[in-house]
mmCIF file of C-alpha atoms in Angstrom:
data_model
loop_
_atom_site.group_PDB
_atom_site.id
_atom_site.type_symbol
_atom_site.label_atom_id
_atom_site.label_comp_id
_atom_site.label_asym_id
_atom_site.label_seq_id
_atom_site.Cartn_x
_atom_site.Cartn_y
_atom_site.Cartn_z
ATOM 1 C CA ALA Q 1 13.632 -32.720 -13.288
ATOM 2 C CA GLN Q 2 16.198 -30.455 -11.740
ATOM 3 C CA THR Q 3 17.242 -27.244 -13.442
ATOM 4 C CA VAL Q 4 19.996 -24.714 -12.788
ATOM 5 C CA THR Q 5 19.696 -21.055 -13.767
ATOM 6 C CA GLN Q 6 22.331 -18.362 -13.939
ATOM 7 C CA SER Q 7 20.615 -15.092 -14.763
ATOM 8 C CA GLN Q 8 23.756 -13.058 -15.469
ATOM 9 C CA PRO Q 9 25.288 -14.010 -18.841
ATOM 10 C CA GLU Q 10 28.091 -11.466 -18.331
ATOM 11 C CA MET Q 11 29.570 -9.639 -15.380
ATOM 12 C CA SER Q 12 32.542 -7.370 -14.878
ATOM 13 C CA VAL Q 13 34.482 -6.338 -11.813
ATOM 14 C CA GLN Q 14 37.307 -3.949 -11.102
ATOM 15 C CA GLU Q 15 40.523 -5.583 -9.986
ATOM 16 C CA ALA Q 16 40.685 -5.892 -6.162
ATOM 17 C CA GLU Q 17 36.927 -5.386 -5.843
ATOM 18 C CA THR Q 18 34.249 -7.905 -4.892
ATOM 19 C CA VAL Q 19 31.714 -9.483 -7.237
ATOM 20 C CA THR Q 20 28.798 -11.837 -6.676
ATOM 21 C CA LEU Q 21 27.584 -14.324 -9.263
ATOM 22 C CA SER Q 22 24.023 -15.616 -8.961
ATOM 23 C CA CYS Q 23 22.712 -19.157 -9.262
ATOM 24 C CA THR Q 24 19.272 -20.548 -8.585
ATOM 25 C CA TYR Q 25 18.091 -24.099 -8.954
ATOM 26 C CA ASP Q 26 14.872 -26.004 -8.948
ATOM 27 C CA THR Q 27 14.533 -29.332 -7.162
ATOM 28 C CA SER Q 28 12.110 -31.292 -5.043
ATOM 29 C CA GLU Q 29 14.911 -33.100 -3.263
ATOM 30 C CA SER Q 30 16.172 -32.225 0.208
ATOM 31 C CA ASP Q 31 19.555 -33.875 -0.170
ATOM 32 C CA TYR Q 32 21.871 -32.586 -2.883
ATOM 33 C CA TYR Q 33 25.231 -31.003 -3.573
ATOM 34 C CA LEU Q 34 26.119 -27.756 -5.272
ATOM 35 C CA PHE Q 35 29.323 -26.736 -7.006
ATOM 36 C CA TRP Q 36 30.907 -23.771 -8.719
ATOM 37 C CA TYR Q 37 33.321 -24.438 -11.559
ATOM 38 C CA LYS Q 38 35.584 -22.031 -13.389
ATOM 39 C CA GLN Q 39 36.459 -22.359 -17.067
ATOM 40 C CA PRO Q 40 39.293 -20.044 -18.181
ATOM 41 C CA PRO Q 41 40.088 -19.471 -21.869
ATOM 42 C CA SER Q 42 42.060 -22.739 -21.852
ATOM 43 C CA ARG Q 43 38.612 -24.394 -21.419
ATOM 44 C CA GLN Q 44 39.881 -26.604 -18.617
ATOM 45 C CA MET Q 45 37.162 -27.013 -15.972
ATOM 46 C CA ILE Q 46 38.362 -26.184 -12.461
ATOM 47 C CA LEU Q 47 36.447 -26.754 -9.237
ATOM 48 C CA VAL Q 48 36.106 -23.524 -7.263
ATOM 49 C CA ILE Q 49 33.945 -24.482 -4.287
ATOM 50 C CA ARG Q 50 31.307 -26.998 -3.163
ATOM 51 C CA GLN Q 51 28.431 -27.020 -0.700
ATOM 52 C CA GLU Q 52 26.445 -29.839 0.850
ATOM 53 C CA ALA Q 53 22.744 -28.999 1.178
ATOM 54 C CA TYR Q 54 22.576 -30.459 4.689
ATOM 55 C CA LYS Q 55 25.184 -27.998 5.918
ATOM 56 C CA GLN Q 56 23.906 -24.626 7.051
ATOM 57 C CA GLN Q 57 27.344 -23.060 7.141
ATOM 58 C CA ASN Q 58 28.389 -21.421 3.911
ATOM 59 C CA ALA Q 59 31.488 -22.869 2.272
ATOM 60 C CA THR Q 60 34.595 -20.744 1.850
ATOM 61 C CA GLU Q 61 37.818 -21.310 -0.086
ATOM 62 C CA ASN Q 62 40.300 -18.467 0.296
ATOM 63 C CA ARG Q 63 38.867 -15.518 -1.690
ATOM 64 C CA PHE Q 64 35.800 -17.507 -2.755
ATOM 65 C CA SER Q 65 32.703 -17.950 -0.635
ATOM 66 C CA VAL Q 66 29.092 -18.869 -1.212
ATOM 67 C CA ASN Q 67 25.774 -17.633 0.082
ATOM 68 C CA PHE Q 68 23.618 -20.743 0.256
ATOM 69 C CA GLN Q 69 19.937 -20.072 0.842
ATOM 70 C CA LYS Q 70 18.244 -23.489 0.827
ATOM 71 C CA ALA Q 71 14.678 -22.247 1.197
ATOM 72 C CA ALA Q 72 15.130 -19.807 -1.654
ATOM 73 C CA LYS Q 73 17.089 -22.397 -3.685
ATOM 74 C CA SER Q 74 19.843 -19.904 -4.234
ATOM 75 C CA PHE Q 75 23.585 -20.507 -4.362
ATOM 76 C CA SER Q 76 25.591 -17.377 -5.156
ATOM 77 C CA LEU Q 77 29.365 -17.134 -5.441
ATOM 78 C CA LYS Q 78 31.273 -14.199 -3.990
ATOM 79 C CA ILE Q 79 34.768 -13.441 -5.220
ATOM 80 C CA SER Q 80 36.703 -11.060 -3.024
ATOM 81 C CA ASP Q 81 39.813 -9.100 -3.972
ATOM 82 C CA SER Q 82 39.290 -9.982 -7.642
ATOM 83 C CA GLN Q 83 42.386 -10.774 -9.649
ATOM 84 C CA LEU Q 84 43.029 -10.758 -13.381
ATOM 85 C CA GLY Q 85 43.307 -14.525 -13.262
ATOM 86 C CA ASP Q 86 39.702 -14.766 -12.086
ATOM 87 C CA ALA Q 87 38.496 -13.797 -15.557
ATOM 88 C CA ALA Q 88 36.662 -16.871 -16.853
ATOM 89 C CA MET Q 89 33.313 -18.525 -17.376
ATOM 90 C CA TYR Q 90 31.750 -19.627 -14.105
ATOM 91 C CA PHE Q 91 29.286 -22.500 -13.959
ATOM 92 C CA CYS Q 92 26.990 -23.509 -11.156
ATOM 93 C CA ALA Q 93 26.269 -27.251 -10.937
ATOM 94 C CA TYR Q 94 23.807 -29.496 -9.105
ATOM 95 C CA ARG Q 95 24.213 -33.127 -8.107
ATOM 96 C CA SER Q 96 21.372 -35.185 -6.679
ATOM 97 C CA GLY Q 97 21.922 -36.717 -3.273
ATOM 98 C CA ALA Q 98 19.412 -39.448 -3.993
ATOM 99 C CA SER Q 99 21.027 -41.071 -6.969
ATOM 100 C CA TYR Q 100 24.493 -39.494 -7.214
ATOM 101 C CA ASP Q 101 24.325 -39.903 -10.941
ATOM 102 C CA LYS Q 102 23.356 -36.831 -12.943
ATOM 103 C CA VAL Q 103 25.296 -33.615 -12.591
ATOM 104 C CA ILE Q 104 23.669 -30.695 -14.372
ATOM 105 C CA PHE Q 105 25.100 -27.281 -15.071
ATOM 106 C CA GLY Q 106 23.755 -23.782 -15.434
ATOM 107 C CA PRO Q 107 24.354 -21.777 -18.624
ATOM 108 C CA GLY Q 108 27.318 -19.920 -17.135
ATOM 109 C CA THR Q 109 28.386 -16.377 -16.360
ATOM 110 C CA SER Q 110 31.290 -14.777 -18.198
ATOM 111 C CA LEU Q 111 33.328 -12.737 -15.746
ATOM 112 C CA SER Q 112 35.674 -9.996 -16.921
ATOM 113 C CA VAL Q 113 38.179 -8.383 -14.586
ATOM 114 C CA ILE Q 114 39.095 -4.787 -15.363
ATOM 115 C CA PRO Q 115 42.635 -3.761 -14.415
ATOM 116 C CA SER I 1 43.305 -38.519 -7.221
ATOM 117 C CA GLN I 2 41.276 -39.103 -10.330
ATOM 118 C CA THR I 3 42.650 -38.182 -13.769
ATOM 119 C CA ILE I 4 40.599 -38.114 -16.948
ATOM 120 C CA HIS I 5 42.371 -38.746 -20.245
ATOM 121 C CA GLN I 6 40.508 -37.681 -23.346
ATOM 122 C CA TRP I 7 41.553 -37.671 -26.988
ATOM 123 C CA PRO I 8 41.929 -36.367 -29.571
ATOM 124 C CA ALA I 9 42.206 -32.706 -28.593
ATOM 125 C CA THR I 10 41.056 -31.483 -31.991
ATOM 126 C CA LEU I 11 39.144 -33.215 -34.753
ATOM 127 C CA VAL I 12 37.844 -32.078 -38.134
ATOM 128 C CA GLN I 13 35.435 -34.475 -39.796
ATOM 129 C CA PRO I 14 33.211 -34.234 -42.889
ATOM 130 C CA VAL I 15 29.456 -34.497 -42.647
ATOM 131 C CA GLY I 16 28.335 -38.110 -42.778
ATOM 132 C CA SER I 17 31.565 -39.553 -41.427
ATOM 133 C CA PRO I 18 31.724 -41.657 -38.246
ATOM 134 C CA LEU I 19 32.976 -40.445 -34.892
ATOM 135 C CA SER I 20 34.699 -42.081 -31.960
ATOM 136 C CA LEU I 21 35.920 -40.096 -28.962
ATOM 137 C CA GLU I 22 37.575 -42.015 -26.171
ATOM 138 C CA CYS I 23 37.885 -41.239 -22.496
ATOM 139 C CA THR I 24 39.771 -43.228 -19.894
ATOM 140 C CA VAL I 25 39.989 -42.794 -16.134
ATOM 141 C CA GLU I 26 42.981 -43.199 -13.900
ATOM 142 C CA GLY I 27 43.117 -43.260 -10.130
ATOM 143 C CA THR I 28 39.743 -44.646 -9.165
ATOM 144 C CA SER I 29 37.583 -47.669 -9.808
ATOM 145 C CA ASN I 30 33.867 -47.795 -10.607
ATOM 146 C CA PRO I 31 33.558 -44.088 -11.381
ATOM 147 C CA ASN I 32 30.453 -42.354 -12.663
ATOM 148 C CA LEU I 33 31.310 -41.096 -16.133
ATOM 149 C CA TYR I 34 29.793 -38.298 -18.215
ATOM 150 C CA TRP I 35 29.891 -36.820 -21.701
ATOM 151 C CA TYR I 36 29.037 -33.132 -22.033
ATOM 152 C CA ARG I 37 28.886 -30.914 -25.109
ATOM 153 C CA GLN I 38 29.557 -27.201 -24.987
ATOM 154 C CA ALA I 39 28.666 -24.846 -27.810
ATOM 155 C CA ALA I 40 30.791 -21.721 -28.155
ATOM 156 C CA GLY I 41 30.216 -19.385 -25.206
ATOM 157 C CA ARG I 42 27.481 -21.595 -23.819
ATOM 158 C CA GLY I 43 26.871 -23.977 -20.948
ATOM 159 C CA LEU I 44 27.504 -27.686 -20.636
ATOM 160 C CA GLN I 45 24.822 -29.920 -22.052
ATOM 161 C CA LEU I 46 24.743 -33.385 -20.511
ATOM 162 C CA LEU I 47 24.674 -35.993 -23.273
ATOM 163 C CA PHE I 48 25.250 -39.331 -21.530
ATOM 164 C CA TYR I 49 26.164 -40.629 -18.114
ATOM 165 C CA SER I 50 27.135 -44.040 -16.853
ATOM 166 C CA ILE I 51 27.247 -45.560 -13.379
ATOM 167 C CA GLY I 52 28.846 -48.817 -14.487
ATOM 168 C CA ILE I 53 29.884 -51.111 -17.317
ATOM 169 C CA ASP I 54 27.220 -51.242 -20.032
ATOM 170 C CA GLN I 55 24.986 -48.940 -17.960
ATOM 171 C CA ILE I 56 24.367 -45.842 -20.058
ATOM 172 C CA SER I 57 21.713 -43.186 -19.644
ATOM 173 C CA SER I 58 20.948 -40.795 -22.475
ATOM 174 C CA GLU I 59 19.826 -37.260 -21.827
ATOM 175 C CA VAL I 60 19.456 -35.929 -25.352
ATOM 176 C CA PRO I 61 18.102 -38.134 -28.157
ATOM 177 C CA GLN I 62 20.205 -37.538 -31.256
ATOM 178 C CA ASN I 63 22.566 -39.335 -33.577
ATOM 179 C CA LEU I 64 25.203 -39.793 -30.890
ATOM 180 C CA SER I 65 25.660 -42.890 -28.752
ATOM 181 C CA ALA I 66 27.894 -43.869 -25.858
ATOM 182 C CA SER I 67 29.382 -47.109 -24.664
ATOM 183 C CA ARG I 68 31.297 -48.259 -21.618
ATOM 184 C CA PRO I 69 33.018 -51.523 -22.466
ATOM 185 C CA GLN I 70 35.317 -51.378 -19.446
ATOM 186 C CA ASP I 71 35.040 -49.841 -15.986
ATOM 187 C CA ARG I 72 37.378 -46.969 -16.799
ATOM 188 C CA GLN I 73 36.605 -46.458 -20.487
ATOM 189 C CA PHE I 74 33.827 -44.328 -21.911
ATOM 190 C CA ILE I 75 33.353 -43.861 -25.649
ATOM 191 C CA LEU I 76 31.233 -41.365 -27.556
ATOM 192 C CA SER I 77 30.287 -42.404 -31.084
ATOM 193 C CA SER I 78 28.301 -41.484 -34.122
ATOM 194 C CA LYS I 79 27.665 -43.395 -37.308
ATOM 195 C CA LYS I 80 27.075 -40.263 -39.398
ATOM 196 C CA LEU I 81 28.036 -36.802 -38.193
ATOM 197 C CA LEU I 82 25.838 -33.754 -38.751
ATOM 198 C CA LEU I 83 26.943 -30.132 -38.941
ATOM 199 C CA SER I 84 25.105 -29.553 -35.669
ATOM 200 C CA ASP I 85 27.408 -32.032 -33.918
ATOM 201 C CA SER I 86 30.212 -29.467 -33.982
ATOM 202 C CA GLY I 87 31.241 -28.330 -30.531
ATOM 203 C CA PHE I 88 33.515 -28.879 -27.583
ATOM 204 C CA TYR I 89 33.108 -32.289 -25.976
ATOM 205 C CA LEU I 90 34.095 -32.897 -22.384
ATOM 206 C CA CYS I 91 34.428 -36.197 -20.577
ATOM 207 C CA ALA I 92 34.139 -36.132 -16.805
ATOM 208 C CA GLY I 93 34.202 -38.579 -13.952
ATOM 209 C CA THR I 94 33.403 -38.696 -10.279
ATOM 210 C CA THR I 95 33.120 -41.202 -7.477
ATOM 211 C CA GLY I 96 29.863 -42.323 -5.939
ATOM 212 C CA VAL I 97 30.276 -39.958 -3.002
ATOM 213 C CA GLY I 98 27.819 -37.077 -3.223
ATOM 214 C CA ASN I 99 30.141 -34.155 -2.577
ATOM 215 C CA SER I 100 32.853 -35.561 -4.797
ATOM 216 C CA PRO I 101 33.384 -33.089 -7.632
ATOM 217 C CA LEU I 102 33.621 -33.898 -11.301
ATOM 218 C CA HIS I 103 37.093 -34.281 -12.737
ATOM 219 C CA PHE I 104 37.279 -33.251 -16.371
ATOM 220 C CA GLY I 105 39.384 -34.203 -19.342
ATOM 221 C CA ASN I 106 40.923 -31.496 -21.483
ATOM 222 C CA GLY I 107 38.149 -31.715 -24.042
ATOM 223 C CA THR I 108 37.867 -32.381 -27.767
ATOM 224 C CA ARG I 109 37.072 -29.611 -30.202
ATOM 225 C CA LEU I 110 35.058 -31.208 -32.998
ATOM 226 C CA THR I 111 34.411 -29.359 -36.237
ATOM 227 C CA VAL I 112 32.099 -30.984 -38.749
ATOM 228 C CA THR I 113 32.585 -29.577 -42.241
#
């Protein structure tokens, strides 16, 4: 069974600085999809960025980018120019490319932004 | 795009009472649907997922059950709630395309007293 691990329960970053959140996963599949979601205090889940495993190029969305290392099964999220609104829980998620059914999440990282 | 409607937003129920949380989907047909539970400050635990009407897979054996009577309706139920059922419940949906993200409802905060 697939698992997703986020080894940093809490992180903090100074406003305008850069922070990297870690995510590793365990799978025997070669085809899959990875996502980062943000959950602010409102608890609404918001998609931040996604990556297809078959793509070598790392995904980017404005200030958010990923470092996808398929061999190492690592999928870290980099937030540049951190803003106060980035403070939230961040979840890494895995979706199988074989069955497209289960989507499993890591335990999350709580990010604080220091003004 | 896909919209997930979930209600109620907040629910307080006594131990031993029944539960029914409803989730409906707008904007897509034949979605994959999911129920997650989130304890305070914790991650999302997958409870049930469904790829079609009456097709339910259970991830965590417990006193909860799920049903999908219609393509765009997903219901989470319990006959008798336990204190440990308290938490934040999220319904989510996605299409069958692999890189399609989950769309989430606003969640239900359930407190069992």
